[in-house]
Coordinates of C-alpha atoms and ligand atoms in Angstrom, one line a residue:
M1 CA 49.5 122.2 -4.1
S2 CA 49.3 118.7 -3.5
R3 CA 49.7 116.0 -5.1
F4 CA 49.8 112.7 -6.6
H5 CA 51.3 113.4 -10.0
G6 CA 50.7 110.8 -12.6
R7 CA 47.8 108.6 -13.6
L8 CA 45.5 107.3 -11.1
T9 CA 42.4 105.6 -12.4
F10 CA 39.3 104.8 -10.5
F11 CA 40.8 101.4 -10.0
D12 CA 44.4 102.0 -9.2
E13 CA 46.1 98.6 -9.0
A14 CA 49.6 100.1 -8.8
R15 CA 48.9 102.2 -5.8
Q16 CA 46.6 100.1 -3.8
G17 CA 48.2 96.6 -4.4
S18 CA 44.7 95.2 -5.5
P19 CA 41.6 96.7 -6.9
V20 CA 39.7 98.7 -4.3
M21 CA 36.0 99.0 -4.7
P22 CA 34.3 102.2 -3.6
A23 CA 32.0 101.8 -0.7
K24 CA 28.8 100.0 -1.6
N25 CA 26.7 103.1 -1.4
N26 CA 29.2 104.9 -3.6
M27 CA 28.5 103.2 -6.9
G28 CA 26.4 105.9 -8.1
A29 CA 22.7 105.9 -8.9
A30 CA 20.7 102.8 -8.1
N31 CA 20.0 100.7 -11.1
P32 CA 21.6 103.1 -13.5
S33 CA 20.9 102.9 -17.2
R34 CA 24.2 104.6 -18.1
H35 CA 27.7 104.4 -16.8
C36 CA 30.6 106.8 -16.5
Y37 CA 34.2 106.0 -16.3
I38 CA 36.5 108.6 -14.8
E39 CA 40.2 108.8 -15.1
S40 CA 42.1 111.5 -13.1
Y41 CA 45.6 113.2 -13.5
G42 CA 47.4 115.8 -11.6
C43 CA 47.1 116.9 -8.0
Q44 CA 45.0 115.7 -5.1
M45 CA 42.6 118.5 -5.8
N46 CA 42.0 117.2 -9.1
F47 CA 41.3 113.8 -7.7
N48 CA 38.9 115.3 -5.2
D49 CA 37.2 117.1 -8.0
S50 CA 36.5 113.8 -9.8
E51 CA 34.7 112.7 -6.6
I52 CA 32.5 115.8 -6.8
V53 CA 31.8 115.1 -10.6
A54 CA 31.0 111.4 -9.6
S55 CA 28.5 112.8 -7.0
I56 CA 26.9 115.1 -9.6
L57 CA 26.6 112.5 -12.2
S58 CA 25.2 109.8 -9.8
N59 CA 22.4 112.2 -8.8
H60 CA 21.6 112.3 -12.6
G61 CA 21.2 108.7 -13.2
F62 CA 24.7 107.6 -13.9
G63 CA 26.6 104.7 -12.4
I64 CA 30.3 105.0 -11.9
T65 CA 32.2 102.2 -13.3
P66 CA 35.8 101.1 -13.0
N67 CA 35.4 99.2 -16.4
L68 CA 36.1 101.1 -19.6
Q69 CA 34.2 98.6 -21.7
Q70 CA 31.0 99.2 -19.6
A71 CA 31.2 103.0 -20.1
D72 CA 28.7 105.2 -22.0
L73 CA 30.6 108.2 -21.0
I74 CA 34.4 108.5 -20.6
L75 CA 35.6 111.5 -18.6
I76 CA 39.3 112.4 -18.2
N77 CA 40.1 114.9 -15.5
T78 CA 43.3 116.6 -16.7
C79 CA 46.3 118.6 -15.5
A80 CA 48.1 121.4 -17.4
I81 CA 51.0 122.0 -15.1
R82 CA 53.8 120.7 -17.3
E83 CA 53.9 120.0 -21.0
K84 CA 54.5 116.3 -20.3
A85 CA 51.3 116.0 -18.3
E86 CA 49.5 117.3 -21.4
Q87 CA 51.3 115.0 -23.8
N88 CA 50.3 111.9 -21.8
I89 CA 46.7 113.0 -21.8
R90 CA 46.7 113.6 -25.5
K91 CA 47.9 110.1 -26.0
R92 CA 45.2 108.8 -23.8
L93 CA 42.6 110.8 -25.8
T94 CA 43.6 109.2 -29.0
E95 CA 43.2 105.8 -27.5
F96 CA 39.6 106.8 -26.5
R97 CA 39.0 108.0 -30.0
S98 CA 39.8 104.6 -31.4
L99 CA 37.3 103.1 -28.9
K100 CA 34.7 105.6 -30.2
K101 CA 35.3 104.4 -33.7
Q102 CA 33.9 100.9 -32.6
R103 CA 31.1 102.4 -30.5
P104 CA 29.9 105.6 -32.0
D105 CA 27.4 106.3 -29.2
L106 CA 30.3 106.5 -26.6
L107 CA 30.8 110.1 -25.3
V108 CA 34.2 111.3 -24.3
G109 CA 34.7 114.5 -22.2
I110 CA 37.7 116.4 -21.0
L111 CA 37.5 118.1 -17.6
G112 CA 39.9 120.1 -15.4
C113 CA 42.9 122.3 -16.2
M114 CA 43.8 121.2 -19.7
A115 CA 40.1 121.7 -20.6
E116 CA 40.3 125.2 -19.1
R117 CA 43.6 126.0 -20.9
L118 CA 42.7 124.8 -24.5
K119 CA 39.0 125.5 -24.2
A120 CA 37.1 124.6 -27.4
K121 CA 40.3 123.8 -29.3
L122 CA 40.2 120.1 -28.5
L123 CA 36.6 119.8 -29.7
E124 CA 36.7 122.2 -32.8
E125 CA 40.2 121.8 -34.3
E126 CA 41.3 118.5 -33.0
K127 CA 38.0 116.7 -32.8
L128 CA 39.4 114.7 -29.9
V129 CA 36.4 115.1 -27.5
D130 CA 32.6 115.7 -27.3
L131 CA 32.6 117.7 -24.1
V132 CA 35.0 120.3 -22.7
V133 CA 34.3 121.3 -19.1
G134 CA 36.4 123.6 -16.9
P135 CA 36.9 123.2 -13.1
D136 CA 34.2 125.6 -12.1
A137 CA 31.5 124.2 -14.5
Y138 CA 30.9 120.8 -13.2
R139 CA 27.3 121.5 -12.1
S140 CA 26.4 122.0 -15.7
L141 CA 27.7 118.5 -16.7
P142 CA 24.2 116.8 -17.0
A143 CA 23.0 119.5 -19.3
L144 CA 26.2 119.4 -21.3
I145 CA 26.0 115.7 -21.6
A146 CA 22.4 116.0 -23.0
E147 CA 23.7 118.6 -25.6
A148 CA 26.5 116.4 -26.6
E149 CA 24.1 113.4 -27.0
T150 CA 22.2 115.4 -29.7
G151 CA 25.5 116.1 -31.5
Q152 CA 26.0 119.7 -30.4
K153 CA 29.3 121.2 -29.2
A154 CA 29.2 121.0 -25.4
V155 CA 31.6 123.4 -23.8
N156 CA 31.6 125.4 -20.5
V157 CA 34.8 126.8 -19.4
L158 CA 33.5 129.8 -17.4
L159 CA 35.5 130.4 -14.3
S160 CA 33.6 131.5 -11.2
R161 CA 34.4 133.8 -8.2
E162 CA 32.0 131.9 -6.0
E163 CA 31.8 128.2 -6.8
T164 CA 33.2 126.0 -4.0
Y165 CA 30.8 123.0 -4.5
A166 CA 30.3 123.3 -0.7
D167 CA 26.9 121.5 -0.7
I168 CA 28.1 118.5 -2.8
S169 CA 29.2 115.3 -0.9
P170 CA 31.9 113.8 -3.0
V171 CA 31.5 110.3 -3.9
R172 CA 34.6 108.6 -2.6
L173 CA 36.4 106.9 -5.5
N174 CA 39.4 104.5 -5.0
S175 CA 38.9 104.9 -1.3
N176 CA 40.5 102.7 1.4
G177 CA 37.7 103.8 3.7
V178 CA 40.3 105.3 6.2
T179 CA 41.7 108.4 4.6
A180 CA 40.0 111.1 2.5
F181 CA 40.6 114.5 0.9
V182 CA 38.5 117.5 1.6
S183 CA 38.8 120.7 -0.5
I184 CA 38.6 123.8 1.7
M185 CA 39.1 126.5 -1.2
R186 CA 39.6 126.7 -4.8
G187 CA 41.7 128.8 -7.3
C188 CA 44.8 130.8 -6.5
N189 CA 45.6 134.5 -6.3
N190 CA 49.5 134.0 -6.2
M191 CA 51.0 135.0 -9.4
C192 CA 54.1 132.7 -9.5
T193 CA 55.4 133.4 -13.0
F194 CA 55.9 129.7 -13.9
C195 CA 52.4 128.6 -13.1
V196 CA 49.4 128.0 -15.1
V197 CA 47.0 127.4 -12.1
P198 CA 45.8 130.9 -11.7
F199 CA 44.7 130.8 -15.4
T200 CA 43.1 127.3 -15.2
R201 CA 41.5 127.4 -11.7
G202 CA 40.8 131.1 -11.5
R203 CA 40.6 133.5 -8.5
E204 CA 41.0 132.1 -4.9
R205 CA 37.8 131.5 -2.9
S206 CA 37.3 129.8 0.5
R207 CA 34.6 127.4 1.4
D208 CA 32.1 127.9 4.2
P209 CA 33.7 126.3 7.4
Q210 CA 30.4 124.8 8.5
S211 CA 30.2 122.7 5.3
I212 CA 33.9 121.6 5.7
V213 CA 33.3 120.6 9.4
R214 CA 30.1 118.8 8.4
E215 CA 31.8 116.8 5.6
C216 CA 34.7 115.9 7.9
Q217 CA 32.2 114.8 10.7
E218 CA 30.3 112.7 8.1
L219 CA 33.5 111.1 7.1
F220 CA 34.4 110.3 10.7
D221 CA 30.9 108.9 11.3
Q222 CA 31.4 106.7 8.3
G223 CA 34.6 105.2 9.7
Y224 CA 37.2 107.5 8.0
R225 CA 40.0 108.3 10.5
E226 CA 42.1 110.8 8.5
V227 CA 41.2 114.0 6.6
T228 CA 43.6 116.0 4.4
L229 CA 42.4 119.6 3.9
L230 CA 43.2 120.7 0.4
G231 CA 43.8 124.1 -1.2
Q232 CA 46.5 125.6 -3.6
N233 CA 47.4 127.9 -0.6
V234 CA 45.7 126.8 2.6
D235 CA 47.2 129.6 4.7
S236 CA 45.3 132.2 2.9
Y237 CA 42.0 130.4 3.8
Y238 CA 39.6 133.2 5.0
W239 CA 35.9 133.1 5.5
I240 CA 33.6 135.9 6.9
D241 CA 30.2 135.0 8.1
T242 CA 28.0 137.6 6.7
H243 CA 25.4 137.3 9.4
T244 CA 27.7 137.4 12.5
N245 CA 30.6 139.2 10.8
Q246 CA 32.9 136.7 12.4
A247 CA 36.0 135.6 10.5
T248 CA 37.5 132.2 10.3
T249 CA 41.3 131.9 9.5
F250 CA 43.1 128.7 8.4
A251 CA 44.3 128.1 12.0
Q252 CA 40.8 128.4 13.4
L253 CA 39.4 126.0 10.7
L254 CA 42.2 123.5 11.5
E255 CA 41.2 123.7 15.2
K256 CA 37.5 123.2 14.4
V257 CA 38.3 120.1 12.4
A258 CA 40.7 118.8 14.9
Q259 CA 37.9 119.2 17.6
I260 CA 35.6 116.7 15.8
S261 CA 37.4 113.8 17.6
P262 CA 40.9 113.1 19.0
Y263 CA 40.6 109.9 16.7
L264 CA 40.4 112.0 13.6
R265 CA 43.7 112.8 12.1
V266 CA 44.0 116.1 10.4
R267 CA 46.5 116.8 7.5
F268 CA 46.6 119.8 5.1
S269 CA 48.2 120.8 1.9
T270 CA 49.7 123.0 0.5
S271 CA 51.3 125.8 2.6
H272 CA 53.0 128.8 1.1
P273 CA 56.2 130.0 2.8
K274 CA 55.0 133.6 2.6
D275 CA 51.7 132.9 4.4
I276 CA 52.2 130.2 6.9
T277 CA 51.7 131.7 10.4
D278 CA 53.0 131.0 14.0
E279 CA 49.2 130.6 14.8
V280 CA 49.0 127.7 12.5
L281 CA 52.2 126.1 13.9
F282 CA 50.9 126.7 17.5
T283 CA 47.5 125.1 16.7
M284 CA 49.4 122.1 15.3
A285 CA 51.4 121.9 18.4
R286 CA 48.2 122.0 20.7
Y287 CA 46.4 119.2 19.0
P288 CA 48.0 115.7 18.9
N289 CA 45.7 114.7 16.2
I290 CA 46.9 117.3 13.7
C291 CA 49.6 115.6 12.0
K292 CA 53.2 117.1 12.3
Y293 CA 53.9 117.2 8.7
I294 CA 54.2 120.3 6.4
H295 CA 54.6 120.5 2.7
L296 CA 56.4 123.8 2.1
P297 CA 57.3 124.4 -1.6
V298 CA 60.6 126.3 -1.9
Q299 CA 61.0 126.1 -5.7
S300 CA 64.6 127.5 -5.6
G301 CA 67.4 128.3 -3.1
S302 CA 68.3 131.5 -4.8
T303 CA 66.7 134.8 -3.9
R304 CA 67.3 136.1 -7.5
I305 CA 65.4 133.2 -9.0
L306 CA 62.7 133.4 -6.3
Q307 CA 62.2 137.0 -7.3
L308 CA 61.9 136.1 -11.0
M309 CA 59.4 133.5 -10.0
N310 CA 57.5 136.1 -7.9
R311 CA 57.5 133.9 -4.9
T312 CA 57.6 137.0 -2.7
Y313 CA 60.1 135.5 -0.1
T314 CA 63.8 135.3 -0.1
R315 CA 66.1 132.3 0.7
E316 CA 66.7 133.8 4.2
G317 CA 62.9 134.3 4.6
Y318 CA 62.2 130.7 3.8
L319 CA 64.9 129.4 6.1
K320 CA 63.5 131.5 9.0
K321 CA 60.2 129.8 8.5
V322 CA 61.8 126.4 8.4
Q323 CA 63.7 127.4 11.7
R324 CA 60.3 128.5 13.2
I325 CA 58.7 125.1 12.3
R326 CA 61.7 123.3 13.9
E327 CA 61.4 125.4 17.1
I328 CA 57.6 125.1 17.5
L329 CA 57.3 121.6 16.2
P330 CA 60.6 119.8 16.7
D331 CA 59.4 116.5 15.3
C332 CA 57.8 117.8 12.2
G333 CA 58.1 116.1 8.9
L334 CA 59.0 118.5 6.1
S335 CA 58.7 118.2 2.3
T336 CA 58.9 120.5 -0.6
D337 CA 58.7 121.2 -4.4
I338 CA 61.7 122.3 -6.5
I339 CA 62.0 123.5 -10.0
A340 CA 65.3 122.9 -11.8
G341 CA 66.4 125.2 -14.6
F342 CA 64.1 128.1 -14.4
C343 CA 64.8 130.9 -16.7
T344 CA 68.4 132.5 -16.3
E345 CA 69.3 130.0 -13.6
T346 CA 73.0 129.9 -13.3
E347 CA 75.3 127.2 -11.8
E348 CA 75.6 129.5 -8.7
D349 CA 71.8 129.6 -8.3
H350 CA 71.6 125.9 -8.7
Q351 CA 74.4 125.5 -5.9
L352 CA 72.2 127.7 -3.6
T353 CA 69.3 125.3 -4.1
L354 CA 71.5 122.3 -3.2
S355 CA 72.8 124.0 -0.2
L356 CA 69.4 125.0 1.0
M357 CA 68.4 121.4 0.8
D358 CA 71.3 120.5 3.1
I359 CA 70.0 123.0 5.6
C360 CA 66.3 122.0 5.4
Q361 CA 67.0 118.2 5.2
Y362 CA 63.7 117.3 3.6
D363 CA 62.0 114.1 4.3
M364 CA 60.7 114.2 0.7
A365 CA 60.6 116.5 -2.4
Y366 CA 58.7 116.6 -5.6
M367 CA 61.3 117.9 -8.2
F368 CA 60.8 119.0 -11.8
M369 CA 62.5 120.5 -14.7
Y370 CA 61.1 123.9 -15.7
S371 CA 58.5 123.6 -18.3
E372 CA 57.4 126.7 -20.0
R373 CA 53.5 127.1 -20.1
P374 CA 51.9 129.2 -22.7
G375 CA 50.2 132.3 -21.3
T376 CA 52.1 132.4 -17.9
L377 CA 53.9 135.4 -16.9
A378 CA 57.3 133.7 -17.3
A379 CA 56.5 132.6 -20.9
R380 CA 55.6 136.2 -21.7
R381 CA 58.5 137.9 -19.9
Y382 CA 61.5 135.6 -19.8
H383 CA 63.4 133.5 -22.2
D384 CA 63.4 129.8 -21.3
D385 CA 67.3 129.8 -21.8
V386 CA 68.6 126.8 -19.8
P387 CA 69.4 124.1 -22.2
P388 CA 67.4 120.8 -21.6
E389 CA 70.6 118.7 -20.9
V390 CA 71.6 121.3 -18.2
K391 CA 68.1 121.2 -16.6
K392 CA 68.3 117.5 -16.6
R393 CA 71.8 117.3 -15.1
R394 CA 70.7 119.9 -12.4
L395 CA 67.5 118.0 -11.7
N396 CA 69.5 114.8 -11.2
E397 CA 71.8 116.5 -8.7
I398 CA 68.7 117.8 -6.8
I399 CA 67.1 114.3 -6.8
E400 CA 70.5 112.7 -5.7
K401 CA 70.6 115.2 -2.7
E402 CA 67.0 114.6 -1.9
R403 CA 67.6 110.8 -1.7
Q404 CA 70.4 111.3 0.6
W405 CA 68.3 113.2 3.0
A406 CA 65.3 111.1 2.7
W407 CA 67.4 108.0 3.4
E408 CA 69.1 109.7 6.4
N409 CA 65.7 110.7 7.8
M410 CA 64.4 107.1 7.4
R411 CA 67.5 105.7 9.2
Q412 CA 66.9 108.1 12.1
E413 CA 63.4 106.7 12.6
I414 CA 64.9 103.2 13.6
G415 CA 64.4 102.4 17.2
K416 CA 61.6 105.1 17.6
I417 CA 58.1 104.2 18.7
R418 CA 55.5 105.8 16.4
T419 CA 51.7 106.0 16.3
V420 CA 50.5 104.5 13.0
L421 CA 46.9 104.7 11.6
I422 CA 46.4 101.4 9.7
E423 CA 45.4 102.1 6.0
G424 CA 45.0 98.4 4.8
P425 CA 47.1 95.5 3.5
S426 CA 50.7 96.3 2.4
K427 CA 51.4 96.4 -1.4
R428 CA 53.8 93.5 -1.3
S429 CA 52.2 91.0 1.1
D430 CA 48.8 90.1 2.4
E431 CA 50.5 89.0 5.6
D432 CA 51.5 92.7 6.3
L433 CA 49.5 95.9 7.0
C434 CA 50.6 99.4 6.2
G435 CA 49.8 102.8 7.6
R436 CA 51.4 106.2 8.0
T437 CA 53.2 107.9 11.0
D438 CA 52.2 111.4 12.1
Q439 CA 55.2 112.6 10.0
N440 CA 53.7 110.9 6.8
K441 CA 56.1 108.0 6.6
M442 CA 54.7 104.7 5.5
V443 CA 55.3 101.9 7.8
V444 CA 54.8 98.1 7.0
F445 CA 54.4 95.5 9.8
P446 CA 53.0 92.0 10.4
K447 CA 49.2 91.8 10.3
K448 CA 48.3 89.7 13.3
N449 CA 44.8 90.5 14.3
F450 CA 44.9 94.3 13.5
R451 CA 42.4 95.9 11.2
K452 CA 42.5 99.0 9.0
G453 CA 41.2 102.1 10.8
Q454 CA 43.0 101.3 14.1
Y455 CA 45.8 103.2 15.7
V456 CA 48.8 101.1 16.8
Q457 CA 52.1 101.8 18.5
V458 CA 54.8 100.6 16.3
R459 CA 58.5 100.1 17.1
I460 CA 60.5 100.9 14.0
T461 CA 63.0 98.2 13.2
G462 CA 64.3 98.9 9.8
C463 CA 63.8 100.8 6.6
T464 CA 64.0 100.8 2.8
A465 CA 64.3 104.0 0.8
A466 CA 60.6 104.7 0.9
T467 CA 59.1 102.6 3.6
L468 CA 59.7 101.9 7.4
L469 CA 59.5 98.4 8.8
G470 CA 58.2 97.7 12.2
E471 CA 56.4 95.7 14.8
V472 CA 53.3 96.6 16.8
L473 CA 53.9 97.0 20.5
E474 CA 50.6 97.5 22.2
P475 CA 47.0 96.4 21.6
A476 CA 45.3 98.7 19.1
A477 CA 43.2 101.6 20.3
E478 CA 39.7 100.8 19.3
M479 CA 38.0 103.0 16.8
V480 CA 35.9 105.5 18.6
Ligands
5AD501 N1 57.4 123.8 -14.7 C1 57.8 122.9 -13.8 N2 57.2 122.7 -12.6 C2 56.2 123.4 -12.3 N3 55.4 123.5 -11.2 C3 54.5 124.4 -11.4 N4 54.5 124.9 -12.6 C4 55.6 124.4 -13.2 C5 56.3 124.5 -14.4 N5 55.8 125.4 -15.3 C6 55.7 122.7 -10.0 C7 56.0 123.5 -8.8 C8 54.7 123.5 -8.0 C9 54.2 122.1 -8.3 C10 52.8 121.7 -8.1 O1 54.6 121.9 -9.7 O2 57.0 123.1 -8.0 O3 54.8 123.7 -6.6
SF4_502 FE1 46.3 120.4 -10.1 FE2 45.5 121.9 -12.3 FE3 47.7 122.4 -11.1 FE4 47.5 120.3 -12.5 S1 47.4 122.3 -13.3 S2 48.5 120.4 -10.5 S3 45.5 119.6 -12.0 S4 45.7 122.7 -10.1

C-alpha cells in the first residue's frame, strides 16, 4: 500500500513549499452556503478517498475550504495502521472538540479506517464526533450529515463487496496539476497477520477498467502528465466483463492506461511479492511511459518471520522476484516496507533482514516498529514479545542500512542524463524547479524558462540525501 504517512491537510505547506489552491473548478459547489474542511492521514489511497468525499459533498451544495475557521463541517479521514497514527488523530479530535465549544453548530465527522475500526465508540462512549463513516459508506455522507444536524447519531460503517466509487470523479485536492492518484481497486484479501486493513477496508474488489481509463484520459486532457494507479495489492487486479466474458489483468490495465498517450507517465502502487508477474514486468519494459519503479514490501528478511506474518513467500522467493526485476528492468528503482520487532523476532532474524537489504540495495524504504493492532490475527495468536527498546534499536539499524544504500544509489546517479517531469517550484527556492525521474527520484534544477508539466532532459550534477541536483540539457518537450 502506498503511502504518504503523516498528516497532510488540504493546504499542505510543508510538502508543497507554498499553499497550493485546487484547480478553480475544484472548489466544490458554486456559491455554496456551507463549507467543509477535510484533513487526511495515512496512505495515498486515503488521500484519494478524501478527493472522492470532496466530490460527493460538492454535488450536495458544499464548498471545500482550506480554512478551518470557515468550516461548517470538519471531516478527518483517518488511518488505523499503527497505534501512533490513532493517537495523533485522537489529539486532533480533542482540538476540534474545543472549537465546537465555541461554535456549537459545527459538525465534526470521522471517516476512514479508524472510523471503521472503532465504529460508534467514538460517538457514544467518547463523544468526540458527530458522524462516523467507514470507507465504503461515503455515498451516504449527505444523508448522515442531515441526520447529525438534527442531533441524531449518524453512523454508517457497513463494508461492501461492490463499492468502488467508479462513477465518481474525484475533486483534486492539494493538486500540483501535473500528478494525480487513481484508485483501481479497494480492500484486501491477503491476511497478513499484523495488518488491520482487511478489517477496515473489507474484501478486495476491482474497479471497471473503462472507468479507470476514462478518468486517466480526463486527467490527461486537463493537463495532468502522471497518474499513479492505487490498490492495496495491484497485481491481483482482475475484472471480468459480464457481457463479453473478457478478463482484464493488471498488466492489461497498465497497458491500456499507458496507451492513452506517450506523454502520460504511469506509476502504480503497491505490488505484492507473491503476485507480481513477469507479464507486468514485460509490459513495463515495452512502454517507455510506464515508470521504472516498483514498491515491493518485504516486511522481513527471515523466512520464519515471513511465515508468521502469513506473507506466503520465503526470503529466497522474494530475492528471486527482485532478481527477475533486475533482469527484465535493469534500471528499475526499488523500494520496500520493513517491520522491526515482529512477534518472536530474534537477533538472527533481524540480521537476515539487514543482509537482505544489502542484497536488494533499495532506493528507499518505509520502516516501522511492529505495533500490535487489536483484532488482527497476530494480536489473537502471538505474543508481542520483543521489548520496545529492542524494537527501537533494530529499527535504527534498519534505518541506518537504508540510508547507506539510498545515499549510494543517489551518488550513482551523478553524471547520468534523466528525463524529468516538472512538477513545480522547488521547496527551497523560487528560482528552481523540481520533478521526478522515471525511477522516482526528486531532481532540483534552475528554473530558466521551463514550466511545470514539461518533460526535460536533466544531467545530474550532484545530490543531497533525498534530492538530486541537475541542469537541463535540451529544450523541453512540449506538452502534447
Ligand atoms: N505494525 C507496524 N507496521 C505495520 N504495517 C502494517 N501493519 C503494521 C503494524 N501492525 C506496515 C507494513 C505495511 C505498511 C503499509 O505499514 O510494512 O506494508
Ligand atoms: Fe491506508 Fe487504512 Fe491502511 Fe492506514 S489503515 S494505511 S489509511 S488502508
